[in-house]
Short mmCIF file of C-alpha atoms (C1' of nucleotides) in Angstrom, two decimals:
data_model
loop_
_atom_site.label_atom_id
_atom_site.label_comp_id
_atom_site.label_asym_id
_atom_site.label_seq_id
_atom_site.Cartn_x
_atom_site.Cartn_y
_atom_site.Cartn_z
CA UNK C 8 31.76 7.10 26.28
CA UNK C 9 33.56 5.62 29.31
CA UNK C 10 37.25 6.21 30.18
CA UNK C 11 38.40 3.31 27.66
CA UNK C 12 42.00 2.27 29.55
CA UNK C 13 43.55 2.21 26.22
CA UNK C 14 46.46 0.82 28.08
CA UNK C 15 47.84 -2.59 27.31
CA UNK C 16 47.84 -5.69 30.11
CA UNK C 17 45.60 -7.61 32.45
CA UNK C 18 42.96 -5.03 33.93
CA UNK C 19 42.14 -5.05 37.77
CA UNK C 20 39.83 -7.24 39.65
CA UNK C 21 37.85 -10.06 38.07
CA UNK C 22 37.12 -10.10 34.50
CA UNK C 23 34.06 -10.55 33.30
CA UNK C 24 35.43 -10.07 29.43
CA UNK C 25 34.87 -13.22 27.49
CA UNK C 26 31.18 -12.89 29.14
CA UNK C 27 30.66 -9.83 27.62
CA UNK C 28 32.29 -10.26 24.11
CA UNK C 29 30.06 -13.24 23.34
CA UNK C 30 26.89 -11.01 24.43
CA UNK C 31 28.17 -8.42 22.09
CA UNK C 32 29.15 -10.97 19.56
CA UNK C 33 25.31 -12.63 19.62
CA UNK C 34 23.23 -9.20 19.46
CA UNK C 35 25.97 -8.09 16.35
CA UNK C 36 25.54 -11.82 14.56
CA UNK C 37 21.92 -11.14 15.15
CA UNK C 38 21.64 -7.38 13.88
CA UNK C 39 23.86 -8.09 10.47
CA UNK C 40 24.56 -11.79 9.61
CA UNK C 41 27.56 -13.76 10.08
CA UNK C 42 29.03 -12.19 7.31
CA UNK C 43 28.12 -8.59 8.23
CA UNK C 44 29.27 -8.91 11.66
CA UNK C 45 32.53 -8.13 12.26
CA UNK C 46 35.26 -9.06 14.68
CA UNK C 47 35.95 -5.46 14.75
CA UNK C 48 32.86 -4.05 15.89
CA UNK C 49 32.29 -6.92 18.33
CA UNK C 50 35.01 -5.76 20.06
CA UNK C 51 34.11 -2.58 20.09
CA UNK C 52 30.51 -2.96 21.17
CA UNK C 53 32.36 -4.91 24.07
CA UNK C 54 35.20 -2.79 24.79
CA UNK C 55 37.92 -4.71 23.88
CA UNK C 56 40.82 -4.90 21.43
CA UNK C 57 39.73 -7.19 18.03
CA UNK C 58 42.66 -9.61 19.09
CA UNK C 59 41.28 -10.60 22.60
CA UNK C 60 38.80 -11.89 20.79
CA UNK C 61 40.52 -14.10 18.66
CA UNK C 62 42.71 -14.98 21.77
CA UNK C 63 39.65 -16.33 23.09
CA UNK C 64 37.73 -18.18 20.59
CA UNK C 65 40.63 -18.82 17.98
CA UNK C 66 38.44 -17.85 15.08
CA UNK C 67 35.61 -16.13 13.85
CA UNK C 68 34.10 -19.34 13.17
CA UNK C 69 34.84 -20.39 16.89
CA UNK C 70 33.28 -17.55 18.13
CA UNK C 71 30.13 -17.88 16.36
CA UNK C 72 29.47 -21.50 17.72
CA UNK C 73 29.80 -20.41 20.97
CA UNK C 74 27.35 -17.65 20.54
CA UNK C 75 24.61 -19.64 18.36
CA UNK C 76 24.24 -22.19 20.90
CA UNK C 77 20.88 -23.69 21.62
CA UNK C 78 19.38 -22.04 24.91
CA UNK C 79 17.97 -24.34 26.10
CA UNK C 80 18.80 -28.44 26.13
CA UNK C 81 16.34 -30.56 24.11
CA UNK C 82 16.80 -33.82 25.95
CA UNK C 83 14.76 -32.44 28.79
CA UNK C 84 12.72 -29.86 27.18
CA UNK C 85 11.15 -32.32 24.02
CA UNK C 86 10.17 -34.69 26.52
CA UNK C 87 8.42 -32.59 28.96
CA UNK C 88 6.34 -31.25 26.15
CA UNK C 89 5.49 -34.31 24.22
CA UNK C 90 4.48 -35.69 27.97
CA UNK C 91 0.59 -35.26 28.59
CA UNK C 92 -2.47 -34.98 26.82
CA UNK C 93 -1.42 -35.77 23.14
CA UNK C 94 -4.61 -33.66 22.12
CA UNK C 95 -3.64 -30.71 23.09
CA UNK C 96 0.85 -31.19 22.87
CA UNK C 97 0.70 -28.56 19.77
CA UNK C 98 -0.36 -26.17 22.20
CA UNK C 99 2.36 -26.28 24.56
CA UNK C 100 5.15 -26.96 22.01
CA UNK C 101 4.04 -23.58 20.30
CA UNK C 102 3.96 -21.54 23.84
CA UNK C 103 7.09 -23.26 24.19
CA UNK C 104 8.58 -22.29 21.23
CA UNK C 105 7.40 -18.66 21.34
CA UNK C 106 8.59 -18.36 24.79
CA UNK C 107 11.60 -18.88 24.05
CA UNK C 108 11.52 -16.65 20.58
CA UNK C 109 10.16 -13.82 22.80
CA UNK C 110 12.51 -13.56 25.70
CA UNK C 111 15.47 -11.28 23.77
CA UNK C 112 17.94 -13.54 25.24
CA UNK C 113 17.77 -16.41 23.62
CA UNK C 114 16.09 -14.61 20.71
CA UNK C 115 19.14 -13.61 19.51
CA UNK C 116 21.12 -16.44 19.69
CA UNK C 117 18.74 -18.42 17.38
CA UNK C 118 18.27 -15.65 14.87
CA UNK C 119 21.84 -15.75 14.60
CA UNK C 120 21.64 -19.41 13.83
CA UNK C 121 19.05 -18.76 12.00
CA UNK C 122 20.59 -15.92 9.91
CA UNK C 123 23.71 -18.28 9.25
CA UNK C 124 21.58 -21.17 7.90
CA UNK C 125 20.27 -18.98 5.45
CA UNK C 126 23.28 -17.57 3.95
CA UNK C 127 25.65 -20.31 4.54
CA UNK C 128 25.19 -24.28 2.82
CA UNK C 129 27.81 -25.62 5.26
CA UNK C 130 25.28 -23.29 8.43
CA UNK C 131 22.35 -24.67 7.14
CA UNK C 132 23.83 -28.42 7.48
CA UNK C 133 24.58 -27.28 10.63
CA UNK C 134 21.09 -26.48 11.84
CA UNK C 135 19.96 -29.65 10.04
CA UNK C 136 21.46 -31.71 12.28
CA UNK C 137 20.79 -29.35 15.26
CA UNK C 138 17.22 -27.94 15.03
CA UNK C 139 15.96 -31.25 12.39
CA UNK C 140 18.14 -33.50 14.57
CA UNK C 141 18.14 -32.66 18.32
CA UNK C 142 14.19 -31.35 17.89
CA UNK C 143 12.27 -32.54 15.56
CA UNK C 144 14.14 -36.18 15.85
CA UNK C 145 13.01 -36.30 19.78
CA UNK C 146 9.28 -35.34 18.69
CA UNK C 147 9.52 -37.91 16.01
CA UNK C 148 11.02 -40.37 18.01
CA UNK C 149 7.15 -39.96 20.06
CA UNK C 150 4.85 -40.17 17.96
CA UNK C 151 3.73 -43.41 16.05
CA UNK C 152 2.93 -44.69 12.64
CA UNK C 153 4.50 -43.96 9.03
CA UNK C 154 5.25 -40.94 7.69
CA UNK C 155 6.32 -39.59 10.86
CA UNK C 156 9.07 -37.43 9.30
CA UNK C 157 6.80 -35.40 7.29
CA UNK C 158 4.80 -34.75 9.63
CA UNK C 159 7.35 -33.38 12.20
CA UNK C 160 8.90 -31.64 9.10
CA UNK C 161 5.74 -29.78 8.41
CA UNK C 162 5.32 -28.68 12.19
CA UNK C 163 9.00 -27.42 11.78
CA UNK C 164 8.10 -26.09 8.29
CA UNK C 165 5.10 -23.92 10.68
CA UNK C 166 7.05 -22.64 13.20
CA UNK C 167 10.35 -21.70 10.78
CA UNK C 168 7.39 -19.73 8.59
CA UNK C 169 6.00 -18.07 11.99
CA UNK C 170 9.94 -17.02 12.73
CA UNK C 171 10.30 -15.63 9.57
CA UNK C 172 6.92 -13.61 9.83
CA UNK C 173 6.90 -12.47 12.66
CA UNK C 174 10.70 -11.94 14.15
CA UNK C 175 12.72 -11.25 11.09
CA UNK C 176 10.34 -9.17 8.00
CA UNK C 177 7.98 -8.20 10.85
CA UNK C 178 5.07 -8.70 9.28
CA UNK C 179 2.36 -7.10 10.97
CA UNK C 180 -0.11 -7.53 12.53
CA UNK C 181 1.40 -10.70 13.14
CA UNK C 182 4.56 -9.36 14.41
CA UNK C 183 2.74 -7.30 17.41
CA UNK C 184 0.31 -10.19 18.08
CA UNK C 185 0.46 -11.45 21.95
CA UNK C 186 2.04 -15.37 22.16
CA UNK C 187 -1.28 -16.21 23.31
CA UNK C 188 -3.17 -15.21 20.38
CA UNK C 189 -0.55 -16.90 18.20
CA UNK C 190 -1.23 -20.16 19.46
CA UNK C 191 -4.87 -19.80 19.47
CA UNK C 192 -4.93 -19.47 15.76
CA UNK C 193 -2.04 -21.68 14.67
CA UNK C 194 -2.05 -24.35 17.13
CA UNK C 195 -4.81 -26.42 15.52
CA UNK C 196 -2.70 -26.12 12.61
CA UNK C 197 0.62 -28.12 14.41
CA UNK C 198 -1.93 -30.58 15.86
CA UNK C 199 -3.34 -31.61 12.71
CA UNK C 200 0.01 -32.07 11.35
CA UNK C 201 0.96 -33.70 14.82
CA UNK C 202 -1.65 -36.32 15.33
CA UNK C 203 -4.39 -35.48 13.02
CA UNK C 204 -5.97 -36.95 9.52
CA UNK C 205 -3.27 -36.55 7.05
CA UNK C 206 -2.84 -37.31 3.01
CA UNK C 207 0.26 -38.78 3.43
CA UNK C 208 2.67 -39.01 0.39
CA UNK C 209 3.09 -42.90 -0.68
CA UNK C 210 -0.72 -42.86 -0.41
CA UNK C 211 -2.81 -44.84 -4.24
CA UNK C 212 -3.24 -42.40 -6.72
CA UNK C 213 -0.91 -40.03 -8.04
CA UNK C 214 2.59 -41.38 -9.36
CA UNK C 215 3.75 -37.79 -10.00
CA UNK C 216 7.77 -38.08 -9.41
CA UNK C 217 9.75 -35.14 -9.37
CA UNK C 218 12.18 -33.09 -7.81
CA UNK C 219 13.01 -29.88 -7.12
CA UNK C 220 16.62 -29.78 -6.98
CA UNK C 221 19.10 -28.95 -9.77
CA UNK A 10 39.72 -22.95 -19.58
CA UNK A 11 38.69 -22.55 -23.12
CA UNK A 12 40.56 -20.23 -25.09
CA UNK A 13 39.02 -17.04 -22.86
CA UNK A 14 39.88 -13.94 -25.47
CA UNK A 15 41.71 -11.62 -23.13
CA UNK A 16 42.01 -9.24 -25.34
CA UNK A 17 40.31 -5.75 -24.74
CA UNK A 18 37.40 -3.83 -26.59
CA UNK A 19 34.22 -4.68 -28.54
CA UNK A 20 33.86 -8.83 -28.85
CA UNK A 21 33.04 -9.65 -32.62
CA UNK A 22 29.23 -10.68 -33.29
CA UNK A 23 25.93 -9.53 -31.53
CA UNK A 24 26.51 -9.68 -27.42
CA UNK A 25 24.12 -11.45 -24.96
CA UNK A 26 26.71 -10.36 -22.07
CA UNK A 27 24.03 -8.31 -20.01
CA UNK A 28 21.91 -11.16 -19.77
CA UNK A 29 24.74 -13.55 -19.60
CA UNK A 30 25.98 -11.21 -16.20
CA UNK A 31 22.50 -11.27 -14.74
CA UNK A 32 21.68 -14.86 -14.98
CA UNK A 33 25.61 -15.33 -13.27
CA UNK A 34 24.59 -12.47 -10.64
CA UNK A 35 20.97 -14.80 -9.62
CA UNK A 36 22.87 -17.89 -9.38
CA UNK A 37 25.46 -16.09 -7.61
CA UNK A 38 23.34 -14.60 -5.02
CA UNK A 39 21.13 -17.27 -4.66
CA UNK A 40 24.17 -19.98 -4.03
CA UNK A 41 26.09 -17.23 -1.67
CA UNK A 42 23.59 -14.23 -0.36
CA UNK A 43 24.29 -10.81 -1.07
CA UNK A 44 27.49 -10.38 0.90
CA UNK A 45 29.04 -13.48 -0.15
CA UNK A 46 28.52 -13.00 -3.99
CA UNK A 47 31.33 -11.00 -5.49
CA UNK A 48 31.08 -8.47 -8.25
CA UNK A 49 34.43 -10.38 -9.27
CA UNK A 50 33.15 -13.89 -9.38
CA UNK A 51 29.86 -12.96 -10.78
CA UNK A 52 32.29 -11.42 -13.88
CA UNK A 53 34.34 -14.49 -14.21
CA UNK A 54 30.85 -16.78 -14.12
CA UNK A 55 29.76 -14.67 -16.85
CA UNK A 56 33.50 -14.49 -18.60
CA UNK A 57 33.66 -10.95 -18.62
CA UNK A 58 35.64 -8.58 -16.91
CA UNK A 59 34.45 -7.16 -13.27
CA UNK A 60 34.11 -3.56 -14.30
CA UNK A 61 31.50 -4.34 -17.52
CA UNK A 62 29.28 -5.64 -14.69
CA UNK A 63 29.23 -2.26 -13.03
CA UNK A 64 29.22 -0.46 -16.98
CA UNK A 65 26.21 -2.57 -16.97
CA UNK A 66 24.67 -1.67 -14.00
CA UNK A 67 26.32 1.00 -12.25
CA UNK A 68 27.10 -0.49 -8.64
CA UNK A 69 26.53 -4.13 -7.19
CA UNK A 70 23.02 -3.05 -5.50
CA UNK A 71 21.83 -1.73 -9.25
CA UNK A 72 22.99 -5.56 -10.09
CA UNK A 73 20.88 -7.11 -7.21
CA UNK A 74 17.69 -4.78 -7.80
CA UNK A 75 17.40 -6.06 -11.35
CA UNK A 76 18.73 -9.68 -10.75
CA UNK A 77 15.95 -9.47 -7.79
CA UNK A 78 12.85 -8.80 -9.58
CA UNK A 79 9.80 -11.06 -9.18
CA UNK A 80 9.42 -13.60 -12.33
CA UNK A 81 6.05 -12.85 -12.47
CA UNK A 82 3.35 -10.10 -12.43
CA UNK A 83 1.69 -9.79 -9.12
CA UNK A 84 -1.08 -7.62 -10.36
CA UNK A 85 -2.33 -10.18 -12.85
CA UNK A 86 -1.49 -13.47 -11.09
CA UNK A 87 -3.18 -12.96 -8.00
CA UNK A 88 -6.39 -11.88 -8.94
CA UNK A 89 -6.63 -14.99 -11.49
CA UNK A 90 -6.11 -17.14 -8.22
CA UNK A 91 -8.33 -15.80 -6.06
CA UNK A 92 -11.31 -15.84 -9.12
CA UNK A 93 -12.95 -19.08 -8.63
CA UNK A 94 -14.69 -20.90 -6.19
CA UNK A 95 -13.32 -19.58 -2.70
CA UNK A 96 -13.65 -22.95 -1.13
CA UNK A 97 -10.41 -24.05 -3.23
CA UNK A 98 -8.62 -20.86 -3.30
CA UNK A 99 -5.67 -22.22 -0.70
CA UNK A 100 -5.10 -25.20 -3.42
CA UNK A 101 -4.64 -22.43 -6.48
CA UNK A 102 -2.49 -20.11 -4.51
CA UNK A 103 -0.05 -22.75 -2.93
CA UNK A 104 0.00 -24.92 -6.33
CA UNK A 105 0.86 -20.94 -8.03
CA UNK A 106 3.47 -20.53 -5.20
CA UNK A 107 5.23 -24.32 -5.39
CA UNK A 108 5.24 -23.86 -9.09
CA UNK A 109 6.75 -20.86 -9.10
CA UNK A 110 9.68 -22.43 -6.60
CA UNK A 111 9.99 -25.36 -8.19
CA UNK A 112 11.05 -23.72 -11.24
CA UNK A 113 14.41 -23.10 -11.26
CA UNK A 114 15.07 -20.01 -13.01
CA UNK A 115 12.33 -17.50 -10.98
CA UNK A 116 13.62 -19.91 -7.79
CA UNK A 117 16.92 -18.21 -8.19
CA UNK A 118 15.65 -14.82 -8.00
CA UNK A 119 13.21 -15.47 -5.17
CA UNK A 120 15.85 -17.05 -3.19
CA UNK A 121 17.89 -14.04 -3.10
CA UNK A 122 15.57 -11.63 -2.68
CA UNK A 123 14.71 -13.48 0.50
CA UNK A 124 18.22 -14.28 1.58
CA UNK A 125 18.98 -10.72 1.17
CA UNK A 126 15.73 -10.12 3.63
CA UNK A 127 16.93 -12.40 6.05
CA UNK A 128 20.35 -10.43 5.88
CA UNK A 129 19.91 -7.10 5.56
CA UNK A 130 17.16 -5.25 7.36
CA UNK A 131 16.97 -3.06 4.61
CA UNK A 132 16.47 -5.20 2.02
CA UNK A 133 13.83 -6.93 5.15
CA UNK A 134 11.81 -3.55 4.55
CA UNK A 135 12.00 -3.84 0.82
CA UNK A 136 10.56 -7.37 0.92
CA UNK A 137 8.14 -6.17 2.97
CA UNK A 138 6.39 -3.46 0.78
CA UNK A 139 7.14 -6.11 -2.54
CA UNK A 140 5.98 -9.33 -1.17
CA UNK A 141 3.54 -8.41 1.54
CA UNK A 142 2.26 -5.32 -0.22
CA UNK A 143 2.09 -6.88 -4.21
CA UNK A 144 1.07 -10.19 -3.13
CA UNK A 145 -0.71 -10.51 0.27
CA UNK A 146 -1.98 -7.56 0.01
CA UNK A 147 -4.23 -8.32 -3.17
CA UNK A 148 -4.88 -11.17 -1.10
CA UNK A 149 -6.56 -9.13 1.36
CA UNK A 150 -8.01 -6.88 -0.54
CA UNK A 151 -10.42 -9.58 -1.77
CA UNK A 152 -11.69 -10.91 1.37
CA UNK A 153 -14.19 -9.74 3.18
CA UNK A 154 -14.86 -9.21 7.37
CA UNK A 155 -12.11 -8.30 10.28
CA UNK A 156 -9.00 -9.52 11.06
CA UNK A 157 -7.65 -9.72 6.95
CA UNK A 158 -4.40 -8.93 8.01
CA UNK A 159 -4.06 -11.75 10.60
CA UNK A 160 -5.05 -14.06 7.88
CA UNK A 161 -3.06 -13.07 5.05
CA UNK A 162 -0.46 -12.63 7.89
CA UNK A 163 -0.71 -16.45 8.31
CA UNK A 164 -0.62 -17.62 4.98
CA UNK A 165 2.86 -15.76 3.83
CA UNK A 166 3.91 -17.24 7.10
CA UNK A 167 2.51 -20.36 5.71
CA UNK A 168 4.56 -20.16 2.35
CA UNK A 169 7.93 -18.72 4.00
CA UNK A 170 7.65 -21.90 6.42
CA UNK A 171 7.57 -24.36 3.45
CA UNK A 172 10.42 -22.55 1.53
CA UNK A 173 12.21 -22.41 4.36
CA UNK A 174 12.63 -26.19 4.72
CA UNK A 175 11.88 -27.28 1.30
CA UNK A 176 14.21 -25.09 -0.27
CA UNK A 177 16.33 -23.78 2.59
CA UNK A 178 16.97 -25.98 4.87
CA UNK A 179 16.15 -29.03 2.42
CA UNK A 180 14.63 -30.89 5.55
CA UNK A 181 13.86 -34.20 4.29
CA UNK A 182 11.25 -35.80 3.31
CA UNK A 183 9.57 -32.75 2.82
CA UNK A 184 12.58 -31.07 0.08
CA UNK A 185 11.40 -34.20 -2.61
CA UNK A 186 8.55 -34.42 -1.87
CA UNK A 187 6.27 -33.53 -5.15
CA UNK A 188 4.45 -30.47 -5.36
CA UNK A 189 1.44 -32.50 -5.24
CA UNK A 190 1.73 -33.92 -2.16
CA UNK A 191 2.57 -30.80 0.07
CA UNK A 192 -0.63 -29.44 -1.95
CA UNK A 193 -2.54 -31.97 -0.47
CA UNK A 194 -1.71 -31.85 3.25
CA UNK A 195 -1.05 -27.85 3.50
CA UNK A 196 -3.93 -26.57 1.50
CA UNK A 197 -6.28 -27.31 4.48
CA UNK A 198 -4.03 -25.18 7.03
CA UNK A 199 -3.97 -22.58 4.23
CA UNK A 200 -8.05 -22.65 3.66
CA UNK A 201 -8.24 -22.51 7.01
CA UNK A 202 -6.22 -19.05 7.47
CA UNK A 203 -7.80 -17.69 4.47
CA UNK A 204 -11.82 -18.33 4.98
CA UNK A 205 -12.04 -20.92 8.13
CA UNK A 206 -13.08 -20.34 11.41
CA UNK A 207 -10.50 -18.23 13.38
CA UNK A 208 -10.06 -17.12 17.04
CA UNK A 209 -8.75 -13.88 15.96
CA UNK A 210 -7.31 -11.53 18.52
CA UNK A 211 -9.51 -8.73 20.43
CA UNK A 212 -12.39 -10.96 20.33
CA UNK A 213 -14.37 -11.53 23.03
CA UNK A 214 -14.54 -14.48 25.66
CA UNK A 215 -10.95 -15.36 25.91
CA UNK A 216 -12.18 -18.38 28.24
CA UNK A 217 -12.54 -22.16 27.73
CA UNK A 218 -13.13 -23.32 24.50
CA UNK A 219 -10.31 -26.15 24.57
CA UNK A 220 -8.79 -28.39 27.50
CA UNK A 221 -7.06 -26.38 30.64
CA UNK A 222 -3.78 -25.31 29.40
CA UNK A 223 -1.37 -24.49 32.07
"C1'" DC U 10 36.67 5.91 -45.32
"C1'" DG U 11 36.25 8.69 -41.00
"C1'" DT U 12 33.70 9.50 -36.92
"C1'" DT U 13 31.17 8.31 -33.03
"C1'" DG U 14 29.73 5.53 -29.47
"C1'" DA U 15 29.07 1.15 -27.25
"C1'" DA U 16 31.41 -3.08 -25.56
"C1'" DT U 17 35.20 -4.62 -23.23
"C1'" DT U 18 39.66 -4.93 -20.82
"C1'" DC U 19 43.62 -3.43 -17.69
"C1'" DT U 20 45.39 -1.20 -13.81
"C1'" DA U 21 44.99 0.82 -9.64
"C1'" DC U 22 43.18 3.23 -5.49
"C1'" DG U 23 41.37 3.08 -0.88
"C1'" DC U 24 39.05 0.54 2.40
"C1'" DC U 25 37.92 -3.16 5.39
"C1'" DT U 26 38.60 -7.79 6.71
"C1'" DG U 27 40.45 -11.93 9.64
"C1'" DT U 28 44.48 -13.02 11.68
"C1'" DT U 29 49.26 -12.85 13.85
"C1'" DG U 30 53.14 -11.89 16.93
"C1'" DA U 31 55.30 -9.12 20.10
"C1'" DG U 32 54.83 -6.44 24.07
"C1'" DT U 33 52.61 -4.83 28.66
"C1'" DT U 34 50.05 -5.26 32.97
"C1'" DC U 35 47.98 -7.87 36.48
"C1'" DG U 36 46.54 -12.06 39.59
"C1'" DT U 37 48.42 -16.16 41.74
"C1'" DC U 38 51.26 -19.64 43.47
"C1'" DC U 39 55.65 -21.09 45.81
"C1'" DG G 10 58.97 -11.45 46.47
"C1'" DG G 11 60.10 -13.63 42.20
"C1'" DA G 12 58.15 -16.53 38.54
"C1'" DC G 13 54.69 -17.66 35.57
"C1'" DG G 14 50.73 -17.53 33.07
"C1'" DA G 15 46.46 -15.23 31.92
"C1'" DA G 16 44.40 -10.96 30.37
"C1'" DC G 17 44.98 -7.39 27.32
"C1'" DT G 18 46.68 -3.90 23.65
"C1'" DC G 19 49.37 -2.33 19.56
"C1'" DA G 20 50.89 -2.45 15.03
"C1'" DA G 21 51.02 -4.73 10.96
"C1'" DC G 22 50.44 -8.15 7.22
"C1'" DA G 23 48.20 -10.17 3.33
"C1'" DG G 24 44.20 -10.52 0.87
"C1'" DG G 25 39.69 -9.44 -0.90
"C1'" DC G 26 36.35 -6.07 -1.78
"C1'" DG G 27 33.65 -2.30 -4.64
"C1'" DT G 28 34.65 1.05 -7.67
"C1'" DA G 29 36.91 4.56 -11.06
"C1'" DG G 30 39.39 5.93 -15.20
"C1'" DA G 31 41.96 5.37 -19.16
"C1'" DA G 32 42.79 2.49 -23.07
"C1'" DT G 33 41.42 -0.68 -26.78
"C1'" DT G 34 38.44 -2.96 -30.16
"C1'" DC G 35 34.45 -3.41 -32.73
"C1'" DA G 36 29.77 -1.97 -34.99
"C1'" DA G 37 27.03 1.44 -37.21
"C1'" DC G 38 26.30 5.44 -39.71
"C1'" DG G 39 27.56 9.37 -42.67
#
DNA sequence: CGTTGAATTCTACGCCTGTTGAGTTCGTCC
DNA sequence: GGACGAACTCAACAGGCGTAGAATTCAACG
């Protein structure tokens, strides 16, 4: 490769290290899990010894919160969605959504989130209280009526499912399918769930309790 | 501890070890992913000794491929589903597929094999040809006209949604929410996908047939 | 009763991991 | 032009991992 200055001390002109160890450490969280990625081979893929990493994000752990952070901030984008036509909101929070799943930057960073809630209990609490919370909440916190939670829990419930299909197994033709024809097909979907005619749980009828947990 | 026989060779009586290590190696790799579950604590669930597991079954991905395996035939289940009045085909298939998740011993196995997909692009590939092959694609092969693939596509992105935060994620309300009840609001999005009206991609007259977008 | 093989344990090797502490080079401020 | 701290590397520790091989105990069969 390059002429790796294997020597020790501050390198020359500005340093644009801790930059490039957290891009390395979100495409190598991304590629192999929290688990598989190692502090080893993120220094590597950024050309740096293991311990400047932990020199600048104290842990593992550390280094992984900075690198699964949301890329974009919910207070302003939630909002902005949610504002307009109510009839047609599922479409732009899916064009949203895929938008940002498509662009590889920010791709990564929430596959490694999403890769960590899925292994981990204490990473899935974790995106509970980020994705459920800081998302879902704000759409929540917009629309009226009861059983407002289930319904934002089955839009979430969609677009984890579309994730899963279409970024991670690759399921095709899915996978290879242009945004736009995504939300053409799935969008009525998130609407009904959104705003449309719904048998909500609670409702006369069946008294079936039971639960699914252990 | 209980009086845990430390002593070597051949335990007195007949043995149910093997299936005593592989119901310890499902819980295991459910609760911890395929990483994160140790040969070693897998053995000590079971009480046995680390190396039996690999006398057993010869290395820790042997253990995984049989601990793995679906809990039901795919060749006989699906076609019983789809037999039937196609207008309530969506309500068989996702009551089949809740049932099957709500039940906690083939939940165990289905967890990891999808943990391990979400991990390990390897194991992504295997789930692939297993799930989508076995099971969607019997799906498909019973429905007639273009664009199967898209729809099947759509349902196992569908069911991975509702896993994902049901059993996942646990996003309340939808994680206690009784079979019953998710039956009743996702069936439509499912019967949709599977025999309802669908803009499906490549066809023609991309223009106007909801409100301006952007 | 002796032999054979399966069930089971112990010990240990080699590897990889996250993390630490000491040491070296550079930018910056007085 | 020193002093100081930030950037950076090296070498090593302690621990966990999957796995292998020899040793021990039991069951089954002649």
């Amino acid at each position: 490769m390059v002429s790796s200055s294997n020597r020790p001390g501050r390198r020359p002109g500005p340093s644009a290290t801790r930059e490039a160890i957290l891009a390395a450490a979100r495409a190598a969280f991304t590629a192999h899990g929290y688990d598989g990625a190692t502090i080893r081979a993120v220094a590597a893929a950024a050309g740096v010894d293991p311990a400047l990493v932990l020199h600048y994000f104290g842990s593992k752990r550390g280094l992984f919160a900075e690198a699964a952070a949301l890329p974009f901030d919910p207070a302003t984008a939630i909002p902005a969605i949610i504002a307009g036509d109510p009839a047609t909101a599922a479409e732009r929070l899916l064009r949203f959504f895929l938008a940002a799943w498509d662009s590889g930057q920010s791709r990564d960073g929430l596959l490694a989130l999403l890769r960590a809630a899925v292994n981990d209990e204490q990473a899935a609490a974790m995106f509970r209280a980020r994705f459920a919370g800081e998302l879902l909440g704000r759409v929540a916190a917009q629309l009226p009526g009861p059983g407002v939670e289930v319904r934002v829990g089955l839009v979430g419930s969609t677009l984890a499912g579309l994730v899963f299909a279409r970024y991670i197994v690759r399921l095709e033709p899915l996978a290879s399918l242009p945004a736009e024809g995504v939300v053409a097909m799935v969008a009525p979907t998130i609407q009904r769930y959104l705003t449309g005619p719904l048998e909500l749980p609670g409702a006369p009828g069946e008294g079936g309790s039971h639960a699914p947990g252990d």
